[in-house]
Amino acid sequence: MAEYTIKVRRYQPESGEAAYWEEFGVELDPSLSVLDGLLQAKDRDDGSLAVRCSCRAAICGSCGMKINGQSGLGCQTQIGEAQERADKVASAVGGAAEGNVIVIEPMGNMPVIKDLVTDMESTHWTKIRRVTPWLLPHGEAPEREYIVEPESMVDITQSMACIQCGACVSSCLSMEADPLFIGPAALAKAYRFVGDPRDAETSERLTDLAHDPHGIYDCTHCFSCVDACPKGVAPMDQIMRLRRKAGENGIEDPNSGHSHEMAFVNIIEKKGTLDESLLLQESFAPGVLGKLMPTKRALKEMIGSLPTAIRGIKTGKMRSLPKLIPGVHHKLPGGAQDEVKAIYKHAEEHNEEFNLYIKGEEGDPEAAVEERLEPDNADYLPTGADKEASNG
Amino acid sequence: MPSHDVLVIGAGLAGQRAALAAAEQGVSVGIVSKVHPVRSHSNAAQGGINAALNPDDTWESHAFDTVKGSDYLGDQDAIEIMAREAPEEILHMEHLGVTFHRNEEGKLGTRAFGGASAARTYYVADITGQAIMHVLYEQLMKYSEQITRYEEWFSSSLAIDENGECCGIVTRNVADGSMELFQAKSVILATGGSGQIWKPTTNALICTGDGIAMAYRAGAKLMDMEMIQYHPTTLAGKGFLITEGARGEGALLLNKNGERFMEKYAPNKMELASRDVVSRAEQTEINEGRGFPDGTVALDITVVPKKRIHEALREIVLVGRDFAGVDITREPIHIKPGNHYTMGGVKTDTEGRTDIPGLYAAGEVACVSVHGGNRLGANSLLDTLIFGKHSGRDAAARALRTDWSKPSGKVLEDEQAMVDDINGREKGSGRRVSEIKLELGQTMDSKVAVFRDEAGITEALETVRRLQEEAKTAYIDDHGSVFNQDLMGAIELGYMLDCAEASCVGALERKESRGAQYRTDYPERNDEEWLKHINLEKTDEGPEISYSEVTITQWQPEARTY
């Protein structure tokens, strides 16, 4: 048993008052959860403290909330750990090491209904419905089951593991900037169908998500959703898979998201560091300096994005003007460029997806080592890595 | 007044399956759930779903295993329907998009489960219930024109017309507290079990026996309420579930001396004997001093290859890590029997019909009875789908041949008065609702658990009856309209106490040991006197007891060993 102070962001819509903070003292074993702490406060002190909860075991997805600023599930976060984190945060900003409180807030990027209860319908669920979230097979179902690669089912089981708690949506920085962004949860849901060999609308789904200005290319790779997800779904990884599949399917997106990504890859392969003078042109008209001529559309878009580039220069985001002059960009010294190429080669040869249903826990180096040492174990389960490698 | 041909209360697997089955018949359907559908407790079913789909397997074998597992209290006509229709239902779920595990040929693959004579459990890693439920919810979204979803509406009463037929429900919009009367030609209860009566339990906080109590109050009979399953592998104290799939994958049960004690109790099936058998074995080891000091025995999953654990038991890796601080791939985890499943419930026939015309029940709320005295692992998901489907179809058929009956406004007035009464209680007028719940849970877990006797059950029943009185004056803090969970908690307490009373009365009445009911004062099964169902009907003096026959088609009771 230990004593904790939890500081809860409260909002009682019928009171006419603005949101406010309230502290509760609770007493419980450090291995119990933040949700257990909230429920104790509710049971003992104030039954009006509203928090959605049901399973207490991180499977129903009800209790998404922010704990010390981090989105996650109240039931999955041990209160002792939450206290340690609160202490760490306080000491980082020079606060006292003792008497720090655990700060609990409703999820972000969603309207608050009452206390920790948010309106998921108008945000989360509306976005989920946006991705046509049901299987679209072609023709009659077979007499028995669909015969599919076993790995393909393991592959999409990672996104099936999503419990729709909203923690990723709460933490999404892109959605903060663009509330219309389809978002990590809905795009992970989309991958569940795109990756499903039984679904016959793969190309239509990818085109739809690539063409939407708030679609797959709206993600900025910030990893917040990966950190927030309590189930290892790694929504950002699913978004990257969608992008890769869109690229493989030759889907030309008006956002030029795919060619912009490829521009980074190609420039660095060639030069070792990012030659910004080539970025714009490589993104919209790849190969213009080489043998290919840009299409009309590419030229139009390239010109269309000049104001963005100029804004970059004006605001000082791009500080060194010579960088914009083609040909000025320095090369890597000595044989370093060959090393970059070796890295590319290695990456291409080891193109593995990280899927918890195959690999085990992150930060479990021993498991990874054992896997390498025991290839004979493969008869237990074919790894998804082989499959993914062939996917490119 | 919102009105639908078929109204489903509860949106777990049974409710969603019933709604889809009814909608297929072309009727208008409403599905009402006190939580968002994907929060429902069907999520927690980890291990899988049984079906004799493999060409080497037979439905008769599945049915017999189920009959034997039920300790011959299951109704064999219902069990035959479930086992026979299981393969088709699994394929239907696969066609809808469930990501079932595949074997090397790309076909559906199975795992072994307790009490089964073949490996016939189909699964999605260890999130089978979650995977099926989310796929059904995808279908609800797809068919949103035929099926209206009322998400976060808390139902408190059934409307019964002057002919004694169910014609609607009273339900409260959680978001704004408005109470409404919904009209329907058929109402299907799919509200799940009553596990919250026990503490600890593997059941979610929402499993408060709502539908069981609503049906009972409306005059429907309850059946076999004493049959409460204790799952063999739950975390001590917190009650979290470790799937039977772990033992299906080869995990061992060990006492503190490292002995594989199941050798003594079930030499053939060992760890994969029926749940009641394994739970009793564990409790005996613990009671006789061969458990660990924290009142547990050990489940050793380290014998399962690590790769296999990550693919097939990942949820358990997380449960171990997050809730017990144990890496199950490296060390055994301490477990004990814990409250898990309500085999009893609202008495129905094989089409889900209760004693009240127009009222149906499916899933854990119902007692068809396919589980009898003890449910086999991976039969509960199957039960929800098969009888959800039957209920949905029959409820739709009834709606198509029935005229509308207008529910009396009085039922809404009564419910509003009930809410006003609770809201009117001031702090200090009685006990806190949460205190009563805690006392109820602890009482039931100590007196109406794996081993029972007359003195203990009587004591529990007396406590329940005292708590029923105290609940009448128990107070809440929240008097608002928006998202008033406090008020719902007080109403749920009433449901829980009704269910607890029924479970105590049933346990006291059944003077034998069968399935999950083990009476130390009557340690033998007594087919001569007790091969029958115990029915309970509400009267002002408490539950009135009657009996009904167990349906036997082809399997006569035999001695039950594993």
PDB file of N, CA, C and O in Angstrom, chain A residues 244-267:
ATOM      1  N   ARG A 244       3.479   2.283 -48.778  1.00  0.00           N
ATOM      2  CA  ARG A 244       4.324   1.423 -49.588  1.00  0.00           C
ATOM      3  C   ARG A 244       3.472   0.691 -50.637  1.00  0.00           C
ATOM      4  O   ARG A 244       3.825   0.605 -51.797  1.00  0.00           O
ATOM      5  N   LYS A 245       2.319   0.199 -50.178  1.00  0.00           N
ATOM      6  CA  LYS A 245       1.450  -0.533 -51.116  1.00  0.00           C
ATOM      7  C   LYS A 245       0.925   0.413 -52.195  1.00  0.00           C
ATOM      8  O   LYS A 245       0.779   0.011 -53.352  1.00  0.00           O
ATOM      9  N   ALA A 246       0.636   1.653 -51.803  1.00  0.00           N
ATOM     10  CA  ALA A 246       0.168   2.613 -52.804  1.00  0.00           C
ATOM     11  C   ALA A 246       1.263   2.824 -53.837  1.00  0.00           C
ATOM     12  O   ALA A 246       1.003   2.863 -55.044  1.00  0.00           O
ATOM     13  N   GLY A 247       2.503   2.947 -53.372  1.00  0.00           N
ATOM     14  CA  GLY A 247       3.634   3.120 -54.286  1.00  0.00           C
ATOM     15  C   GLY A 247       3.785   1.914 -55.210  1.00  0.00           C
ATOM     16  O   GLY A 247       3.897   2.054 -56.421  1.00  0.00           O
ATOM     17  N   GLU A 248       3.711   0.709 -54.602  1.00  0.00           N
ATOM     18  CA  GLU A 248       3.853  -0.509 -55.400  1.00  0.00           C
ATOM     19  C   GLU A 248       2.748  -0.643 -56.434  1.00  0.00           C
ATOM     20  O   GLU A 248       2.949  -1.192 -57.510  1.00  0.00           O
ATOM     21  N   ASN A 249       1.571  -0.138 -56.060  1.00  0.00           N
ATOM     22  CA  ASN A 249       0.448  -0.230 -56.986  1.00  0.00           C
ATOM     23  C   ASN A 249       0.467   0.887 -58.022  1.00  0.00           C
ATOM     24  O   ASN A 249      -0.474   1.035 -58.797  1.00  0.00           O
ATOM     25  N   GLY A 250       1.521   1.702 -57.984  1.00  0.00           N
ATOM     26  CA  GLY A 250       1.666   2.764 -58.973  1.00  0.00           C
ATOM     27  C   GLY A 250       0.591   3.831 -58.883  1.00  0.00           C
ATOM     28  O   GLY A 250       0.187   4.409 -59.886  1.00  0.00           O
ATOM     29  N   ILE A 251       0.095   4.046 -57.656  1.00  0.00           N
ATOM     30  CA  ILE A 251      -0.966   5.037 -57.508  1.00  0.00           C
ATOM     31  C   ILE A 251      -0.372   6.437 -57.480  1.00  0.00           C
ATOM     32  O   ILE A 251       0.449   6.760 -56.614  1.00  0.00           O
ATOM     33  N   GLU A 252      -0.749   7.237 -58.441  1.00  0.00           N
ATOM     34  CA  GLU A 252      -0.272   8.628 -58.515  1.00  0.00           C
ATOM     35  C   GLU A 252      -1.165   9.464 -57.620  1.00  0.00           C
ATOM     36  O   GLU A 252      -2.332   9.654 -57.909  1.00  0.00           O
ATOM     37  N   ASP A 253      -0.612   9.956 -56.551  1.00  0.00           N
ATOM     38  CA  ASP A 253      -1.461  10.762 -55.675  1.00  0.00           C
ATOM     39  C   ASP A 253      -1.228  12.235 -55.961  1.00  0.00           C
ATOM     40  O   ASP A 253      -0.093  12.649 -56.190  1.00  0.00           O
ATOM     41  N   PRO A 254      -2.303  13.016 -55.973  1.00  0.00           N
ATOM     42  CA  PRO A 254      -2.160  14.447 -56.261  1.00  0.00           C
ATOM     43  C   PRO A 254      -1.321  15.159 -55.203  1.00  0.00           C
ATOM     44  O   PRO A 254      -0.826  16.265 -55.443  1.00  0.00           O
ATOM     45  N   ASN A 255      -1.146  14.522 -54.056  1.00  0.00           N
ATOM     46  CA  ASN A 255      -0.305  15.135 -53.030  1.00  0.00           C
ATOM     47  C   ASN A 255       1.177  14.900 -53.327  1.00  0.00           C
ATOM     48  O   ASN A 255       2.040  15.410 -52.641  1.00  0.00           O
ATOM     49  N   SER A 256       1.447  14.098 -54.342  1.00  0.00           N
ATOM     50  CA  SER A 256       2.813  13.688 -54.660  1.00  0.00           C
ATOM     51  C   SER A 256       3.539  13.149 -53.436  1.00  0.00           C
ATOM     52  O   SER A 256       4.746  13.279 -53.297  1.00  0.00           O
ATOM     53  N   GLY A 257       2.787  12.567 -52.541  1.00  0.00           N
ATOM     54  CA  GLY A 257       3.371  12.051 -51.305  1.00  0.00           C
ATOM     55  C   GLY A 257       4.388  10.961 -51.564  1.00  0.00           C
ATOM     56  O   GLY A 257       5.484  10.960 -51.010  1.00  0.00           O
ATOM     57  N   HIS A 258       4.039  10.057 -52.472  1.00  0.00           N
ATOM     58  CA  HIS A 258       4.930   8.931 -52.721  1.00  0.00           C
ATOM     59  C   HIS A 258       6.231   9.403 -53.368  1.00  0.00           C
ATOM     60  O   HIS A 258       7.327   9.039 -52.933  1.00  0.00           O
ATOM     61  N   SER A 259       6.101  10.276 -54.396  1.00  0.00           N
ATOM     62  CA  SER A 259       7.333  10.694 -55.074  1.00  0.00           C
ATOM     63  C   SER A 259       8.179  11.590 -54.156  1.00  0.00           C
ATOM     64  O   SER A 259       9.403  11.604 -54.254  1.00  0.00           O
ATOM     65  N   HIS A 260       7.511  12.309 -53.245  1.00  0.00           N
ATOM     66  CA  HIS A 260       8.260  13.122 -52.279  1.00  0.00           C
ATOM     67  C   HIS A 260       9.105  12.220 -51.374  1.00  0.00           C
ATOM     68  O   HIS A 260      10.284  12.479 -51.123  1.00  0.00           O
ATOM     69  N   GLU A 261       8.500  11.125 -50.929  1.00  0.00           N
ATOM     70  CA  GLU A 261       9.253  10.169 -50.115  1.00  0.00           C
ATOM     71  C   GLU A 261      10.416   9.582 -50.897  1.00  0.00           C
ATOM     72  O   GLU A 261      11.544   9.471 -50.405  1.00  0.00           O
ATOM     73  N   MET A 262      10.114   9.214 -52.143  1.00  0.00           N
ATOM     74  CA  MET A 262      11.150   8.607 -52.969  1.00  0.00           C
ATOM     75  C   MET A 262      12.283   9.596 -53.252  1.00  0.00           C
ATOM     76  O   MET A 262      13.446   9.202 -53.396  1.00  0.00           O
ATOM     77  N   ALA A 263      11.936  10.883 -53.300  1.00  0.00           N
ATOM     78  CA  ALA A 263      12.951  11.907 -53.550  1.00  0.00           C
ATOM     79  C   ALA A 263      14.024  11.865 -52.458  1.00  0.00           C
ATOM     80  O   ALA A 263      15.221  11.891 -52.732  1.00  0.00           O
ATOM     81  N   PHE A 264      13.571  11.767 -51.216  1.00  0.00           N
ATOM     82  CA  PHE A 264      14.533  11.676 -50.097  1.00  0.00           C
ATOM     83  C   PHE A 264      15.424  10.450 -50.270  1.00  0.00           C
ATOM     84  O   PHE A 264      16.637  10.510 -50.134  1.00  0.00           O
ATOM     85  N   VAL A 265      14.764   9.326 -50.575  1.00  0.00           N
ATOM     86  CA  VAL A 265      15.508   8.072 -50.707  1.00  0.00           C
ATOM     87  C   VAL A 265      16.559   8.186 -51.806  1.00  0.00           C
ATOM     88  O   VAL A 265      17.734   7.857 -51.612  1.00  0.00           O
ATOM     89  N   ASN A 266      16.137   8.700 -52.957  1.00  0.00           N
ATOM     90  CA  ASN A 266      17.038   8.744 -54.110  1.00  0.00           C
ATOM     91  C   ASN A 266      18.183   9.736 -53.923  1.00  0.00           C
ATOM     92  O   ASN A 266      19.325   9.447 -54.261  1.00  0.00           O
ATOM     93  N   ILE A 267      17.853  10.912 -53.370  1.00  0.00           N
ATOM     94  CA  ILE A 267      18.894  11.930 -53.216  1.00  0.00           C
ATOM     95  C   ILE A 267      19.974  11.443 -52.260  1.00  0.00           C
ATOM     96  O   ILE A 267      21.173  11.564 -52.522  1.00  0.00           O
TER      97      ILE A 267
END
